[in-house]
Coordinates of C-alpha atoms in Angstrom, one line a residue:
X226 CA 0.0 0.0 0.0
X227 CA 1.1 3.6 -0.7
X228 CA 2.3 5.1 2.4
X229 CA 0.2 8.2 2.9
X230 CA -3.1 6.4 1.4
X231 CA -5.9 5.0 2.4
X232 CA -7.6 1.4 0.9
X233 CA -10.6 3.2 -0.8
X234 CA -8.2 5.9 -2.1
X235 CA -6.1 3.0 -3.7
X236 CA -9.2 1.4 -5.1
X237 CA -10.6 4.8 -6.5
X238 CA -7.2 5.8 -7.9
X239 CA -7.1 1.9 -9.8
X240 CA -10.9 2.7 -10.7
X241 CA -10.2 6.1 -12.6
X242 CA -7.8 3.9 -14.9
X243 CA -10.6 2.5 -16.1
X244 CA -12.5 5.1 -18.4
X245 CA -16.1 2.7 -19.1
X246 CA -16.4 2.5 -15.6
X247 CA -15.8 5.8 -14.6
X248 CA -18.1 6.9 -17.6
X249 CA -20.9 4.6 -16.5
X250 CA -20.6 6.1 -13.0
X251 CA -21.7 9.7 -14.5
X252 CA -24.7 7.9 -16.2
X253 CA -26.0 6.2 -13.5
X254 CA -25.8 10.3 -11.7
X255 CA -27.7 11.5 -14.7
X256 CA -30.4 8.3 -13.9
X257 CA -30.7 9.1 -10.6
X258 CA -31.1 12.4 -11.2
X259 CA -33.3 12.2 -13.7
X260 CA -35.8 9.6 -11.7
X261 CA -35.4 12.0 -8.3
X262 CA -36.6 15.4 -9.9
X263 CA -38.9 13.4 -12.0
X264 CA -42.2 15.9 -11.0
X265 CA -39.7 18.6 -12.0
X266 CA -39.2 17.2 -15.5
X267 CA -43.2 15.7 -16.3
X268 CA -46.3 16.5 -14.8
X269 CA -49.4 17.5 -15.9
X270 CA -49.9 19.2 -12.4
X271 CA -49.0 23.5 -12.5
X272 CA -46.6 24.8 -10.1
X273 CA -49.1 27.7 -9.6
X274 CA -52.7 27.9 -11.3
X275 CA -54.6 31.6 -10.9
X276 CA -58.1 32.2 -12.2
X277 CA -60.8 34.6 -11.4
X278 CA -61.7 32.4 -8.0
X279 CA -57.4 33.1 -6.6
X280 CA -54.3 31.1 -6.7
X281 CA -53.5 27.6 -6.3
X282 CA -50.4 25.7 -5.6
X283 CA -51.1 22.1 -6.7
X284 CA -47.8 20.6 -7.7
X285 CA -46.8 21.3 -4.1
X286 CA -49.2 19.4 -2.0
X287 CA -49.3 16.8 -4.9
X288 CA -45.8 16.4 -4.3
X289 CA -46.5 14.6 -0.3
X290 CA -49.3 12.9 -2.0
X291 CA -48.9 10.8 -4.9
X292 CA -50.4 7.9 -6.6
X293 CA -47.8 5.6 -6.2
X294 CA -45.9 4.9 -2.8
X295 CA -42.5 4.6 -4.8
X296 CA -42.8 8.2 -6.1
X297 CA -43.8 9.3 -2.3
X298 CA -40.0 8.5 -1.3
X299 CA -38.2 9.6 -4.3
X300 CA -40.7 13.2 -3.5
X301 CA -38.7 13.2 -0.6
X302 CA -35.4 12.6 -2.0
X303 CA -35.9 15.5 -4.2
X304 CA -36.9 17.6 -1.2
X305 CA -34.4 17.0 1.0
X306 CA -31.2 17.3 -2.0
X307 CA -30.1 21.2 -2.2
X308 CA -30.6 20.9 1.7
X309 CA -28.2 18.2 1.8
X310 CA -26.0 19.0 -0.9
X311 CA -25.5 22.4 0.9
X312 CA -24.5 20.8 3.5
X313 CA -22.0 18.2 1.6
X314 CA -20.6 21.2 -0.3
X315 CA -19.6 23.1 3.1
X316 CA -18.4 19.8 4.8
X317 CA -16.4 19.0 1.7
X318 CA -14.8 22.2 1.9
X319 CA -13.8 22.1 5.2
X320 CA -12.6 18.7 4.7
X321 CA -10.8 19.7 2.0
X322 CA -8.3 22.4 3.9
X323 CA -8.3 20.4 6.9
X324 CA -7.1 16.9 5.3
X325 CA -5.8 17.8 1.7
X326 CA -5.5 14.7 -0.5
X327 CA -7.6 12.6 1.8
X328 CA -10.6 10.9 0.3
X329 CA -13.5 12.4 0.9
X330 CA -16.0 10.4 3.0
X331 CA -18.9 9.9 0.3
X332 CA -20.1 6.7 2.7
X333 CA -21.0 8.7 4.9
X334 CA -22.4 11.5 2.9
X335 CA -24.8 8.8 1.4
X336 CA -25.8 7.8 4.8
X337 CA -26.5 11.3 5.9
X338 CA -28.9 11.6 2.2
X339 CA -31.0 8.3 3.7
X340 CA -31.2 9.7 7.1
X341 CA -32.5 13.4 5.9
X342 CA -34.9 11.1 3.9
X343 CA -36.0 9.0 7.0
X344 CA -36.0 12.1 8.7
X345 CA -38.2 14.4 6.9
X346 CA -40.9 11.3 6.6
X347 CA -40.8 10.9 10.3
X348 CA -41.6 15.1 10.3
X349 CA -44.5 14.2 7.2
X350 CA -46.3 12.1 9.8
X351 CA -47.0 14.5 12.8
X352 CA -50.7 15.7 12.5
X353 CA -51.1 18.2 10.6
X354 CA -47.6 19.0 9.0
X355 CA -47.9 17.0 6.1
X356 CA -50.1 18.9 3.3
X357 CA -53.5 17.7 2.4
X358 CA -53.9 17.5 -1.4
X359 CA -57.1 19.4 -1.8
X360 CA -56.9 19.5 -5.6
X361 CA -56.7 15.9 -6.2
X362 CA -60.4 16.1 -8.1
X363 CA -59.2 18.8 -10.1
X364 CA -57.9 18.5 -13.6
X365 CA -55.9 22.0 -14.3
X366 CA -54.9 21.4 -17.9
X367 CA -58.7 21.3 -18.6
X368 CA -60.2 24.2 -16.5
X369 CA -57.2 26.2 -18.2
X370 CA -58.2 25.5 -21.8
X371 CA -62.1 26.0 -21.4
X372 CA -60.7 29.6 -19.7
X373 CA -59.7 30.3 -22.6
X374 CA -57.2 32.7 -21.5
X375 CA -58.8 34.1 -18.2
X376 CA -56.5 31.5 -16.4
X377 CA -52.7 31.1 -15.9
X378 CA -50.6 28.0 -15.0
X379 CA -47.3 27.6 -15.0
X380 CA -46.3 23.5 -15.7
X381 CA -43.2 21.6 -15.7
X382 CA -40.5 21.1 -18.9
X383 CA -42.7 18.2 -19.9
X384 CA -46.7 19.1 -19.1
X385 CA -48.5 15.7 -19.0
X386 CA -48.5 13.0 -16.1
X387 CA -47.3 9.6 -16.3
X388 CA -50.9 8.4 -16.0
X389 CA -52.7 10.9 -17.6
X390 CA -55.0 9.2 -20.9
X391 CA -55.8 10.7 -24.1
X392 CA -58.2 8.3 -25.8
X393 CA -58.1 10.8 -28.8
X394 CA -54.3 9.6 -29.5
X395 CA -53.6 6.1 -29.1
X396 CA -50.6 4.8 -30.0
X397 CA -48.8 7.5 -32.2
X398 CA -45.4 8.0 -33.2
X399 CA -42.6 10.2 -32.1
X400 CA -43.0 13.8 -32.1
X401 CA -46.5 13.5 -32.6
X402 CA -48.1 16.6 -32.2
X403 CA -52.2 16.4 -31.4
X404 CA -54.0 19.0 -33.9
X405 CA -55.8 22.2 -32.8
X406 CA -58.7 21.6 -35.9
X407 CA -59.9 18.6 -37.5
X408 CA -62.2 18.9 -40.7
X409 CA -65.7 18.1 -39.7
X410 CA -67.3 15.2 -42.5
X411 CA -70.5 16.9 -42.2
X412 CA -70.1 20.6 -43.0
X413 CA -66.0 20.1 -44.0
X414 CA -65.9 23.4 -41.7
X415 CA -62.9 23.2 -39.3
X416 CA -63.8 22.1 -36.0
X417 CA -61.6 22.3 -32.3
X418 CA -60.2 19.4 -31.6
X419 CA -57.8 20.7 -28.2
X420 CA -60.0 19.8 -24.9
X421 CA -56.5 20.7 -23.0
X422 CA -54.2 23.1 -22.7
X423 CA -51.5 20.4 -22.5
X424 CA -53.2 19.1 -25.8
X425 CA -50.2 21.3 -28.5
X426 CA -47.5 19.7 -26.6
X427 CA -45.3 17.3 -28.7
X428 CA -45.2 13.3 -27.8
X429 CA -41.6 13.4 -27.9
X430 CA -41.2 9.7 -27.7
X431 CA -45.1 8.7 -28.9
X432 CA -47.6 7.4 -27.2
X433 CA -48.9 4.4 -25.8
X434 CA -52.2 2.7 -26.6
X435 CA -54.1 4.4 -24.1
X436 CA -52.6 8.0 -25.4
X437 CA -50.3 8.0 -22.7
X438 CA -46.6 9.7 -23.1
X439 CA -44.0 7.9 -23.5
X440 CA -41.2 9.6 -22.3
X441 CA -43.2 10.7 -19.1
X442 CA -43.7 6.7 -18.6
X443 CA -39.8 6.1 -19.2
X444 CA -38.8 8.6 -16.7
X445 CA -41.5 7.8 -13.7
X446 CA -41.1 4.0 -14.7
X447 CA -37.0 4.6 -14.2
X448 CA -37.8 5.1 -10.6
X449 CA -39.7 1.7 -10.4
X450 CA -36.4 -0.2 -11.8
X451 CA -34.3 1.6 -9.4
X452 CA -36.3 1.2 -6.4
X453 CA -36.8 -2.8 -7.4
X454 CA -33.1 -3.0 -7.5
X455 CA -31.6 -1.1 -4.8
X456 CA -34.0 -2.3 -2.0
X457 CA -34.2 -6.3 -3.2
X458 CA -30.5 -6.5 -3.4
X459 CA -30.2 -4.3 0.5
X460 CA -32.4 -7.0 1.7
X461 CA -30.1 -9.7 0.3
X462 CA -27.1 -7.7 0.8
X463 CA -27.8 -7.6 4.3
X464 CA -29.0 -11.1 5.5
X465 CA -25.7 -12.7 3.3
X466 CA -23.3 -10.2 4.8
X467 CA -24.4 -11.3 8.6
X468 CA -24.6 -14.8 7.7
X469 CA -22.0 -15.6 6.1
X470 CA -19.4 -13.8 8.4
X471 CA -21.1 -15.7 10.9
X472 CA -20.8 -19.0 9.2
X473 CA -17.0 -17.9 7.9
X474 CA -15.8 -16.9 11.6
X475 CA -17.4 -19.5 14.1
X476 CA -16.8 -22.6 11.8
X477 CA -18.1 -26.1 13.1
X478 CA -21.7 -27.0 13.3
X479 CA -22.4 -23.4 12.5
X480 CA -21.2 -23.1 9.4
X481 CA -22.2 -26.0 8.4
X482 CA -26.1 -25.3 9.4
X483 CA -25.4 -22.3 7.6
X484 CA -23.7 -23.9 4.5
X485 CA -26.8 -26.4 4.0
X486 CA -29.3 -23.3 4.9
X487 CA -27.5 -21.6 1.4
X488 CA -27.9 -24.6 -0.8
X489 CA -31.7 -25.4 -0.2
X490 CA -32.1 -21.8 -0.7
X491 CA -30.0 -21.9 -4.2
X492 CA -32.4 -24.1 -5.4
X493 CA -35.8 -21.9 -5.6
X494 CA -35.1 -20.2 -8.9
X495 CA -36.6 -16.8 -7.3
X496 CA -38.7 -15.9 -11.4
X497 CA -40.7 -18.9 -10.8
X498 CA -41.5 -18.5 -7.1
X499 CA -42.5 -14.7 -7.7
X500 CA -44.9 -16.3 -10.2
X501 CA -46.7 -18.5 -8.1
X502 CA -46.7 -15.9 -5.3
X503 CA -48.0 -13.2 -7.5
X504 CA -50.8 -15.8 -9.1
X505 CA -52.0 -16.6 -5.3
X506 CA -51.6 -12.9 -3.8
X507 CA -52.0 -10.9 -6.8
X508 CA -49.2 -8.6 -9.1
X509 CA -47.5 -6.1 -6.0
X510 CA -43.7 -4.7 -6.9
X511 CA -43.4 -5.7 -2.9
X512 CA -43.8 -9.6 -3.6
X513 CA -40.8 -8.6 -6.4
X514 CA -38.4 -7.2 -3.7
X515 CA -38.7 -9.3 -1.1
X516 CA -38.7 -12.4 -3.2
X517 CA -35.5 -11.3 -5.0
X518 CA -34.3 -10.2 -1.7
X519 CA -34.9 -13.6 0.4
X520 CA -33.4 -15.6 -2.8
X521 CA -30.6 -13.8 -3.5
X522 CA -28.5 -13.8 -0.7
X523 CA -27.0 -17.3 -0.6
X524 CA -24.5 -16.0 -3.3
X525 CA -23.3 -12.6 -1.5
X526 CA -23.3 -15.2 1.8
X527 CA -20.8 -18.0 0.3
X528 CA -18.3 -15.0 -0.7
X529 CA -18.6 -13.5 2.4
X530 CA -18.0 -16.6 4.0
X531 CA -14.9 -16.9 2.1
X532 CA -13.0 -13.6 3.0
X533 CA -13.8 -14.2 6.6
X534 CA -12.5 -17.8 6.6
X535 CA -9.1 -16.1 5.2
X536 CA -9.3 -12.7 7.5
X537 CA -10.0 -14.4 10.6
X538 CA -6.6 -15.7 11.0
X539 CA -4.6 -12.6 10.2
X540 CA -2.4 -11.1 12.8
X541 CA -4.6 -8.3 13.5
X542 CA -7.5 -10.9 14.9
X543 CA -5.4 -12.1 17.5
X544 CA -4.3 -9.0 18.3
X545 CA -7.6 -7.6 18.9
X546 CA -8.7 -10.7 21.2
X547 CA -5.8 -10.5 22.8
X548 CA -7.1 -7.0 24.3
X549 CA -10.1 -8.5 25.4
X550 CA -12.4 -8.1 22.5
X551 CA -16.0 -10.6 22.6
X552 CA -16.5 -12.6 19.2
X553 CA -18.9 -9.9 18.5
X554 CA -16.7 -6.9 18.5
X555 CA -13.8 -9.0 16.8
X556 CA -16.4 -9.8 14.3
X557 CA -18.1 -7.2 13.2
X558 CA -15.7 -4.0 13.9
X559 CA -12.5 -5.8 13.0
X560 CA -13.3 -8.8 10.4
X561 CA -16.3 -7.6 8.5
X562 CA -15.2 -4.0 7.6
X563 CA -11.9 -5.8 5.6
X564 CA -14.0 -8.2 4.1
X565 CA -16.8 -6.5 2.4
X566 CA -15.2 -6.5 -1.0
X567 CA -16.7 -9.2 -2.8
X568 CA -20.0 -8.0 -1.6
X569 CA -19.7 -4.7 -3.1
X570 CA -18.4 -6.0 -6.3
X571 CA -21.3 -8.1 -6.3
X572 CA -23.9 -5.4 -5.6
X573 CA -24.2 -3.7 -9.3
X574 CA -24.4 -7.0 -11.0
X575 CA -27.5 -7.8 -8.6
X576 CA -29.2 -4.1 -8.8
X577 CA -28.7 -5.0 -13.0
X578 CA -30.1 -8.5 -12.6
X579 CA -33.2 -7.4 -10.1
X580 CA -33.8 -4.3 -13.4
X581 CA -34.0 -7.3 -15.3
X582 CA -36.5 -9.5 -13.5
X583 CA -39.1 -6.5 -12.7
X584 CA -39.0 -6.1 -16.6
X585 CA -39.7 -9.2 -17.7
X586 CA -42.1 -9.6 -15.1
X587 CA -44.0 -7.0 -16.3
X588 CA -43.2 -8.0 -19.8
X589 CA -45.3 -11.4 -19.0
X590 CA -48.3 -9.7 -16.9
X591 CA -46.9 -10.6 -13.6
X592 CA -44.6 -7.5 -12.6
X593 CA -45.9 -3.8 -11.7
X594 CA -49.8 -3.3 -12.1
X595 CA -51.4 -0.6 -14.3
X596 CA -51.2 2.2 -14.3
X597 CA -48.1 2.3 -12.6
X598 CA -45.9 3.0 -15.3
X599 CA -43.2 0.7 -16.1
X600 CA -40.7 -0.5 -19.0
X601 CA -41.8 -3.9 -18.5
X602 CA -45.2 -2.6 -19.3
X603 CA -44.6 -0.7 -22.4
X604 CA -42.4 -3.5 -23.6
X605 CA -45.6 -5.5 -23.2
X606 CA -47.8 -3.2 -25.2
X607 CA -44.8 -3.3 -28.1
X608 CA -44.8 -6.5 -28.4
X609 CA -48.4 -7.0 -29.6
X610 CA -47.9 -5.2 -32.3
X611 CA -44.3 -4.6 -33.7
X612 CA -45.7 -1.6 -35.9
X613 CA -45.9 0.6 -32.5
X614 CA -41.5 0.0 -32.8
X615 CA -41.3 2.9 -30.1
X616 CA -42.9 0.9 -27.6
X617 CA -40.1 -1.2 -28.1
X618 CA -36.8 0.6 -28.8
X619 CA -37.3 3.5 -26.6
X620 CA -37.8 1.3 -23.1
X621 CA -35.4 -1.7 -24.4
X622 CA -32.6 1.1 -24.9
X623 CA -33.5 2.4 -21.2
X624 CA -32.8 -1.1 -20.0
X625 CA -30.1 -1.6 -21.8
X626 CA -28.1 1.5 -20.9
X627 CA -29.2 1.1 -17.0
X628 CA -27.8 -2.2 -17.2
X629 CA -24.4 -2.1 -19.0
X630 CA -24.1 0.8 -16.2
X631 CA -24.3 -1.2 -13.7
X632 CA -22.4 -4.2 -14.9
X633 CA -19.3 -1.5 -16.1
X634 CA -19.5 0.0 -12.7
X635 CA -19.4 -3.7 -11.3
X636 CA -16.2 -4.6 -13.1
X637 CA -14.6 -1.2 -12.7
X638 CA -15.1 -2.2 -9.0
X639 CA -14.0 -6.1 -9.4
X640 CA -10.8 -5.1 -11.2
X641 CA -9.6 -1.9 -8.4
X642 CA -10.2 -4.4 -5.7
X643 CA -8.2 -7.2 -7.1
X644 CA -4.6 -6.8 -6.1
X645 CA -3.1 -8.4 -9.0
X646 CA -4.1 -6.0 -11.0
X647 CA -2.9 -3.2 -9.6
X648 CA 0.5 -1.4 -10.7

């Protein structure tokens, strides 16, 4: 090791070498991004709506109040980032001056993003704090348009919602822009055809069968395919970690109850048994997570298991019993911190493979329910009918840039850690 330097600063320094990985990184930043200040991007919901009757701040109280309990926490996420990046920005600086050429501590600064999170739902639930969304009944875009000019709204880049129907324009192509007139077969006079104001608006990416928008869909549904991801493979992340350091560091009848445990579990192949659950308790992205999450973990377990059975008899293990330490403090404050490698190299390849499960899930009729939007879903509306080739490309080239991220990032991470590769 580099005297002056740190593990993770060796391990970042081998990752920059590596210019896929380090590009993939910045995409998956843009994704994230893009999927927290989602409502920022596409809704069909006005920051502010005035009319004769006074003014109206929708988007905000339909921020804490949303269809879907996924967007609820990603709301939150977007509410609580300039706070916290304010606060990472001045720490950073600080940090900076005081310790130049030290890492920064972006672990911690990620754990300090979940806690604001945590910590401004925990502040949503006292009575009476948490806005009521009194305009859930209205529908702006259409009061504004039959105002014909005696209202104002202000909307977001992108002004229709991810499950907001236009039955007038069913599947139609890119850039697709819905007509003001339409010739009427009667008189052949000109005739309105706008019932929105949101109606001149171009489909940048088409629509889908019910006249939905595409694009808005792709960006609400990235958040689905994150959220599947990053919470199935915590759950597995987590029960493999403990188990197999357990299992690696006590030996015996332990390990070996814990060895067996792994291979019954290996053999549930977790796509069919979130079938069956899904046929008896119905289609729920919850039965997705936790089923990925409970049969996933065997694999992060048996690696686990492996660095431990190798760290456990290092000098440094002795040393720390030999000051008294319990099997629990030797365990999980000296052993587990230096073994965690494998795990985190394993991490992207699971978020990528739990991406790909909730798609073709959803691809088959068994993943997220309407309207939820979802690639999976507009995969499955593609693939009735191969004409509508944006239902198609546009989501399959989501997928497949969200998951060569992932598995780039993953290999980045496999190749830093691995000391024979490094120079």
């Amino acid at each position: 090791m580099t005297a002056g330097q740190s593990y993770w600063q060796i391990v970042w320094k081998q990752f920059r070498k590596n210019p896929f990985s380090v590009g993939s990184l910045w995409v998956l930043a843009v994704l994230f991004l893009l999927a927290i200040f989602a409502p920022v991007l596409a809704s069909n919901i006005p920051f502010f709506y005035h009319d004769e009757r006074g003014t109206a701040w929708p988007w905000f109280r339909a921020l804490f109040n949303p269809e879907q309990a996924v967007d609820y926490w990603f709301n939150l996420a977007m509410v609580a980032f300039f706070p916290w990046l304010f606060g990472v920005v001045v720490h950073a600086v600080r940090y900076r001056r005081r310790y130049p050429g030290k890492l920064l501590p972006v672990g911690k600064y990620a754990a300090a993003y979940v806690l604001a999170i945590l910590g401004l739902a925990c502040l949503l639930m006292i009575p009476g704090f948490r806005p009521d969304n009194r305009y859930r009944a209205r529908t702006f875009p259409e009061e504004e348009f039959a105002r014909q000019g005696r209202a104002r709204a202000v909307y977001p880049l992108i002004p229709f919602g991810p499950t907001e129907q236009d039955m007038d324009s069913p599947v139609k192509p890119p850039f697709y822009r819905k007509p003001q007139f339409i010739p009427n077969p009667d008189t052949e006079e000109q005739v309105l055809f706008w019932r929105k104001s949101n109606d001149g608006f171009p489909h940048i990416l088409g629509t889908d069968d019910v006249g939905r928008d595409v694009l808005v869909r792709m960006i609400y549904g990235l958040r689905i395919s994150l959220t599947v991801g990053f919470v199935a493979v915590g759950i597995y992340m987590v029960i493999g970690i403990v188990l197999g350091a357990i299992a690696g560091y006590y030996g015996g009848f332990v390990d070996i109850l814990i060895s067996r445990i792994i291979e019954v579990i290996m053999l549930f192949p977790a796509f069919f048994l979130i079938l069956t659950l899904v046929g008896l308790l119905g289609q729920s992205i919850y039965i997705i997570m936790v089923v990925i999450g409970l049969t996933g973990w065997p694999t992060v377990a048996r690696l686990i298991r492996g660095e431990v059975l190798k760290q456990r008899n290092l000098d440094y293990v002795a040393a720390a019993r030999a000051t008294g330490a319990t099997n629990f403090r030797v365990l999980f404050w000296h052993v587990l911190p230096n073994s965690l490698s494998p795990a985190m190299v394993a991490a992207p390849f699971g978020i990528a493979g739990a991406i790909i499960t909730e798609a073709g899930l959803s691809l088959l009729g068994f993943g997220v329910r309407l309207p939820a939007p979802s690639w999976g879903l507009l995969l499955r509306q593609g693939s009735e009918n191969y004409h509508y080739w944006w239902l198609v490309v546009f989501p399959s080239l989501a997928m497949f840039i969200t998951v060569t991220a992932f598995n780039l990032v993953g290999n980045g991470l496999r190749d830093a850690m691995d000391p024979r590769l490094r120079i």
